[in-house]
Short mmCIF file of C-alpha atoms in Angstrom, two decimals:
data_model
loop_
_atom_site.label_atom_id
_atom_site.label_comp_id
_atom_site.label_asym_id
_atom_site.label_seq_id
_atom_site.Cartn_x
_atom_site.Cartn_y
_atom_site.Cartn_z
CA MET A 286 81.85 124.34 57.49
CA GLU A 287 79.73 127.05 55.73
CA LYS A 288 81.02 128.54 52.40
CA ILE A 289 80.93 132.28 52.26
CA VAL A 290 82.23 134.25 49.28
CA ALA A 291 83.44 137.97 49.83
CA CYS A 292 84.66 140.65 47.44
CA GLN A 293 87.66 142.51 48.91
CA ARG A 294 88.03 145.95 47.49
CA SER A 295 91.18 147.41 49.12
CA LYS A 296 94.69 146.07 49.93
CA THR A 297 94.61 147.82 53.22
CA HIS A 298 92.42 145.03 54.55
CA ASP A 299 95.30 142.65 53.87
CA ILE A 300 96.59 142.97 57.65
CA LEU A 301 93.39 141.78 59.23
CA LEU A 302 92.55 139.34 56.65
CA THR A 303 95.87 137.84 56.20
CA ILE A 304 96.16 137.00 59.86
CA MET A 305 92.56 135.72 60.09
CA ARG A 306 93.38 133.37 57.29
CA GLU A 307 96.67 132.15 58.60
CA LYS A 308 95.46 131.78 62.14
CA GLU A 309 92.37 129.92 60.80
CA ILE A 310 89.79 132.12 62.67
CA TRP A 311 87.21 131.81 59.99
CA SER A 312 87.02 128.13 60.29
CA LYS A 313 87.11 128.69 64.28
CA PHE A 314 83.67 129.96 63.95
CA GLY A 315 82.41 127.42 61.18
CA LEU A 316 82.94 129.38 58.12
CA ASP A 317 85.09 128.67 54.82
CA LEU A 318 85.76 132.11 53.62
CA GLU A 319 87.11 132.77 50.10
CA ALA A 320 87.95 136.52 49.51
CA ARG A 321 88.12 137.85 46.06
CA TYR A 322 90.28 140.85 45.58
CA ILE A 323 88.86 143.58 43.09
CA PRO A 324 90.75 146.67 43.26
CA SER A 325 88.47 149.57 44.10
CA GLY A 326 89.20 151.50 40.77
CA GLU A 327 88.54 148.42 38.68
CA MET A 328 85.08 147.60 40.20
CA ASP A 329 82.02 147.15 37.97
CA HIS A 330 79.49 148.26 40.60
CA ASP A 331 76.46 146.89 38.13
CA SER A 332 78.28 143.65 38.00
CA LEU A 333 78.80 143.41 41.65
CA ASP A 334 75.12 144.28 42.35
CA ARG A 335 74.09 141.24 39.98
CA GLN A 336 76.67 138.73 41.68
CA LEU A 337 75.34 139.52 45.24
CA MET A 338 71.60 139.58 43.88
CA GLU A 339 72.28 136.02 42.39
CA GLY A 340 74.22 134.84 45.18
CA LYS A 341 77.39 134.43 43.43
CA LEU A 342 78.98 136.71 46.18
CA ASP A 343 77.73 136.99 49.71
CA PHE A 344 79.18 140.24 50.75
CA ILE A 345 81.59 142.97 50.33
CA PHE A 346 84.66 144.02 52.42
CA GLY A 347 84.63 147.74 52.47
CA TYR A 348 81.64 149.65 50.73
CA HIS A 349 81.46 153.05 52.29
CA HIS A 350 79.49 155.55 50.23
CA ILE A 351 78.30 153.24 47.50
CA PRO A 352 75.32 151.84 49.71
CA TYR A 353 73.81 155.24 49.84
CA VAL A 354 74.49 155.68 46.02
CA ALA A 355 72.88 152.52 45.09
CA ARG A 356 69.71 152.97 47.45
CA ALA A 357 69.10 156.37 45.83
CA LYS A 358 69.85 155.48 42.12
CA LYS A 359 68.94 151.85 41.88
CA GLY A 360 65.47 151.32 43.81
CA SER A 361 65.99 147.34 43.89
CA VAL A 362 69.51 147.57 45.07
CA ARG A 363 69.24 148.09 48.87
CA TYR A 364 72.84 147.32 50.54
CA VAL A 365 72.96 146.86 54.19
CA CYS A 366 75.98 147.59 56.34
CA VAL A 367 76.23 145.23 59.59
CA ALA A 368 79.54 146.16 60.94
CA SER A 369 82.40 148.73 60.53
CA ILE A 370 85.87 147.67 61.81
CA SER A 371 87.20 151.26 61.65
CA ASN A 372 85.60 154.66 62.04
CA GLN A 373 88.67 156.79 61.68
CA CYS A 374 91.05 157.69 58.61
CA PRO A 375 94.69 156.74 58.97
CA ASP A 376 95.58 159.32 56.30
CA VAL A 377 96.61 162.78 57.20
CA LEU A 378 97.27 165.97 55.32
CA CYS A 379 100.86 166.92 55.52
CA ALA A 380 101.62 170.75 54.31
CA ARG A 381 104.83 172.69 53.76
CA PRO A 382 105.51 175.57 56.12
CA PRO A 383 103.96 178.10 56.85
CA ILE A 384 100.75 176.18 56.71
CA LYS A 385 99.62 175.19 60.09
CA SER A 386 95.98 174.68 59.79
CA LEU A 387 93.02 173.74 57.44
CA LYS A 388 92.00 177.35 57.07
CA ASP A 389 95.63 178.11 55.69
CA LEU A 390 94.85 175.82 52.69
CA ARG A 391 92.49 178.22 50.80
CA GLY A 392 94.04 179.11 47.63
CA LYS A 393 96.37 176.09 47.82
CA ARG A 394 97.09 173.00 45.73
CA ILE A 395 96.50 169.51 47.50
CA ALA A 396 97.66 166.21 46.10
CA VAL A 397 94.73 163.61 46.44
CA GLN A 398 94.01 160.11 44.99
CA GLY A 399 90.98 158.07 44.46
CA TYR A 400 87.47 158.60 45.34
CA HIS A 401 87.25 157.90 48.97
CA PRO A 402 90.29 159.94 50.17
CA ARG A 403 89.60 162.72 47.77
CA SER A 404 86.19 163.05 49.35
CA THR A 405 87.66 162.88 52.99
CA VAL A 406 89.82 165.89 52.11
CA TRP A 407 86.54 167.68 50.64
CA ARG A 408 84.94 166.99 53.88
CA LEU A 409 87.79 168.56 56.00
CA LEU A 410 87.95 171.72 54.13
CA ALA A 411 84.12 172.16 53.77
CA LEU A 412 83.94 171.86 57.67
CA GLU A 413 86.18 174.93 58.13
CA GLY A 414 84.11 176.55 55.14
CA ILE A 415 86.37 176.22 52.17
CA ARG A 416 84.53 175.28 49.19
CA VAL A 417 86.43 172.94 46.67
CA GLU A 418 83.48 173.23 44.14
CA ASP A 419 84.11 177.07 44.07
CA GLY A 420 87.76 176.62 43.23
CA GLU A 421 88.92 178.06 46.67
CA VAL A 422 91.50 174.99 46.77
CA GLU A 423 92.98 172.92 43.84
CA PHE A 424 92.77 169.33 43.75
CA VAL A 425 95.95 167.73 41.94
CA ARG A 426 94.37 164.35 41.22
CA SER A 427 96.26 161.05 40.94
CA PRO A 428 94.56 157.31 40.03
CA ALA A 429 94.45 155.21 43.02
CA ARG A 430 96.89 152.57 41.96
CA GLY A 431 100.53 151.54 42.39
CA THR A 432 102.73 153.92 43.91
CA VAL A 433 100.36 156.67 44.02
CA TYR A 434 101.22 157.67 47.70
CA GLN A 435 105.18 158.01 46.96
CA GLY A 436 104.00 160.05 43.64
CA MET A 437 102.09 162.48 46.00
CA LEU A 438 104.88 162.74 48.31
CA ASP A 439 107.24 163.58 45.61
CA GLN A 440 104.93 166.08 44.46
CA LEU A 441 104.98 167.84 47.93
CA LEU A 442 108.99 167.29 48.37
CA ASN A 443 109.32 168.96 44.82
CA ASP A 444 107.07 171.86 45.60
CA LYS A 445 104.55 170.85 42.98
CA VAL A 446 101.59 170.89 45.54
CA ASP A 447 101.27 172.78 48.97
CA ALA A 448 99.92 169.73 50.82
CA ALA A 449 99.05 166.14 50.42
CA PHE A 450 96.83 163.61 51.90
CA LEU A 451 99.17 160.74 52.82
CA GLN A 452 98.68 157.37 54.46
CA PRO A 453 101.30 155.71 56.68
CA PRO A 454 104.17 155.64 56.34
CA PHE A 455 104.37 158.31 53.86
CA ASP A 456 103.21 160.64 56.34
CA LEU A 457 106.20 160.03 58.58
CA HIS A 458 108.41 160.53 55.47
CA ALA A 459 106.92 163.83 54.84
CA GLU A 460 106.98 165.20 58.50
CA GLU A 461 110.89 164.01 58.40
CA ALA A 462 111.36 165.95 55.38
CA GLY A 463 109.87 169.09 56.99
CA PHE A 464 106.37 168.85 55.97
CA PRO A 465 104.36 168.05 59.18
CA PRO A 466 100.73 166.72 59.33
CA LEU A 467 98.11 169.12 60.24
CA GLU A 468 97.05 167.65 63.39
CA GLU A 469 93.48 168.52 63.26
CA THR A 470 93.16 166.16 60.26
CA ARG A 471 94.55 163.01 62.12
CA LEU A 472 92.00 160.39 62.92
CA PHE A 473 89.01 162.05 61.02
CA PRO A 474 85.68 160.35 61.96
CA ASN A 475 85.11 158.25 58.83
CA ILE A 476 83.83 154.96 57.89
CA MET A 477 86.92 153.21 56.66
CA GLY A 478 88.45 149.70 56.23
CA ALA A 479 86.07 146.55 55.70
CA THR A 480 82.67 147.02 56.54
CA LEU A 481 80.49 143.90 56.15
CA THR A 482 78.21 145.05 53.64
CA MET A 483 75.35 142.66 51.91
CA MET A 484 71.97 142.39 50.22
CA PRO A 485 68.79 142.01 52.27
CA GLN A 486 68.18 138.39 50.95
CA PHE A 487 71.37 137.25 52.61
CA LEU A 488 70.15 138.70 55.89
CA LYS A 489 66.95 137.05 55.69
CA THR A 490 68.38 133.54 54.58
CA ARG A 491 71.40 133.14 56.33
CA PRO A 492 71.14 135.13 59.94
CA GLU A 493 73.45 132.48 61.55
CA ALA A 494 76.17 133.15 59.00
CA ILE A 495 76.24 136.93 59.69
CA GLU A 496 76.51 136.30 63.33
CA LYS A 497 79.47 133.89 62.64
CA LEU A 498 81.06 136.57 60.31
CA ILE A 499 80.80 139.49 62.87
CA LYS A 500 82.13 137.17 65.64
CA ALA A 501 84.96 136.02 63.48
CA MET A 502 85.86 139.61 62.70
CA ILE A 503 85.63 140.78 66.23
CA TYR A 504 87.99 137.69 67.27
CA GLY A 505 90.47 138.72 64.38
CA ILE A 506 90.68 142.54 65.76
CA TRP A 507 91.32 141.01 69.29
CA PHE A 508 94.04 139.02 68.09
CA VAL A 509 95.78 141.62 66.11
CA LYS A 510 95.34 144.03 68.99
CA THR A 511 96.53 141.56 71.71
CA HIS A 512 99.21 139.75 69.91
CA PRO A 513 101.15 142.33 67.79
CA GLU A 514 104.34 140.68 67.76
CA GLU A 515 103.02 137.35 66.46
CA SER A 516 100.87 139.36 64.14
CA ILE A 517 103.69 141.19 62.58
CA SER A 518 105.48 137.63 62.43
CA ILE A 519 102.74 136.23 60.27
CA LEU A 520 102.74 139.01 58.04
CA THR A 521 106.53 139.15 57.33
CA ARG A 522 106.94 135.37 57.24
CA GLU A 523 107.74 135.33 53.54
CA LYS A 524 109.90 138.66 53.95
CA GLN A 525 111.61 138.23 57.06
CA ASP A 526 113.54 141.53 56.50
CA LYS A 527 110.60 143.58 56.99
CA ALA A 528 110.04 142.43 60.61
CA ASP A 529 112.32 145.05 61.91
CA ASP A 530 111.44 147.55 59.16
CA ARG A 531 110.39 150.85 60.71
CA ASP A 532 108.05 151.99 57.99
CA PHE A 533 106.40 148.37 58.35
CA ARG A 534 105.89 148.62 62.06
CA TYR A 535 104.74 152.33 61.97
CA ALA A 536 102.01 151.57 59.11
CA PHE A 537 101.12 148.13 61.06
CA GLU A 538 100.61 150.16 64.43
CA ARG A 539 98.55 152.98 62.80
CA GLN A 540 96.26 150.45 61.12
CA ILE A 541 95.74 148.67 64.46
CA GLN A 542 95.11 151.81 66.36
CA ILE A 543 91.88 152.29 64.27
CA LEU A 544 90.41 149.01 64.40
CA GLU A 545 87.36 148.84 66.64
CA SER A 546 87.07 146.27 69.49
CA LYS A 547 83.46 146.93 69.09
CA PRO A 548 82.69 147.24 65.30
CA TYR A 549 79.68 149.43 65.33
CA PRO A 550 79.85 152.40 63.21
CA THR A 551 79.99 155.88 65.21
CA ALA A 552 77.44 158.45 64.44
CA LEU A 553 80.13 160.98 63.17
CA ALA A 554 81.55 158.39 60.80
CA ILE A 555 78.16 157.86 59.56
CA TYR A 556 77.47 161.56 59.14
CA HIS A 557 80.59 162.23 57.43
CA ILE A 558 80.45 159.52 55.04
CA HIS A 559 76.86 160.06 53.96
CA ALA A 560 77.95 163.84 53.27
CA GLN A 561 80.85 162.47 51.12
CA ALA A 562 78.62 160.38 49.02
CA VAL A 563 76.49 163.55 48.22
CA TYR A 564 79.53 165.28 47.32
CA LEU A 565 80.81 162.77 45.01
CA HIS A 566 77.53 162.19 43.29
CA PRO A 567 75.68 165.35 42.47
CA GLU A 568 74.24 163.73 39.40
CA ILE A 569 71.73 162.16 42.04
CA PRO A 570 69.31 164.62 43.35
CA ASN A 571 67.58 162.74 45.89
CA LEU A 572 70.86 161.42 47.53
CA ASN A 573 70.85 164.11 49.97
CA GLU A 574 67.42 163.18 51.39
CA LEU A 575 68.53 159.68 52.35
CA ASN A 576 68.87 159.28 56.04
CA PRO A 577 72.34 158.47 56.74
CA LEU A 578 71.31 155.61 59.00
CA SER A 579 69.22 154.18 56.16
CA VAL A 580 72.13 151.61 55.11
CA TRP A 581 72.84 150.23 58.60
CA ASP A 582 71.61 147.27 60.79
CA THR A 583 73.49 146.86 63.94
CA HIS A 584 71.16 144.66 65.84
CA TRP A 585 73.62 141.89 65.24
CA MET A 586 76.41 143.78 66.86
CA ARG A 587 74.35 144.91 69.66
CA GLU A 588 73.23 141.22 70.49
CA ILE A 589 76.81 139.98 70.27
CA ASP A 590 77.88 142.80 72.56
CA ASP A 591 75.05 142.28 74.99
CA SER A 592 75.92 138.56 75.14
CA GLY A 593 79.31 139.48 76.88
CA PHE A 594 81.28 137.87 73.81
CA ILE A 595 83.50 140.93 73.37
CA ASP A 596 84.20 141.65 77.05
CA GLU A 597 84.91 138.20 77.98
CA LEU A 598 87.17 138.05 74.99
CA TYR A 599 89.42 140.89 76.23
CA ALA A 600 89.34 139.80 79.62
CA SER A 601 90.63 136.37 78.67
CA LYS A 602 94.51 135.70 78.50
CA ALA A 603 94.36 133.33 75.67
#
């Protein structure tokens, strides 16, 4: 069994990783995987760089814009992403009436949180010609921790903001309270969830491990998509009261909806995440000159796809 140590940077990856662990999917592909959870808001990126370069960590679940930042800012740190399990954002902008579209948000206040979600809203607005940088909207920012989405929902319900960027199931609660989602913001193309991101030396020295990792992730996604009730049972084993919980099922279904059966990144998702990196880091002048494809190597994915592994998996009745 090959030992692999990964950094997990978001609890949103728990659905897939929990099921893969409980179904022993990693070991099915000859891997002994240890996932160390480090909340994105608490990450010391320089420390992670060192751990990856020294081989104390093998890869990261869920680096999105940071590979661009590292490549532009630190010449010796060249992250490579080999797969993207989701290329759509599950969060959606919910707004108070009479707001019906993004263009109606000019001059309004929007509740946002964290780095990546905030930059996603920036991108949505920028595509409509609304410049956050020029004060055409006001971001009401909350730290990415704890009950942040409930707090953002409360701000919306109490008329503290005009809109809020909410993840499932908080978008459902907002809609039921009379603050419907802006449909044009649903499933926005973006690099989301667990990318497989690593350093070049890992690519060079352990290519077979990369193939195993990608195949295991593909198998895990297949299992979740084709065995939803068993997956829910696994996730609720310790909290059986959640098995029939509407909010839990709604959030589960939305997360599963965006998982890629064939986890290539999409062109639009790459395009948007690179633009968000530029927005988040204006202090790096050459960031916008990086080719958005420069941090991606999908040849492992293509070889696995061309082998028929994925098509045969979905054609099976296992």
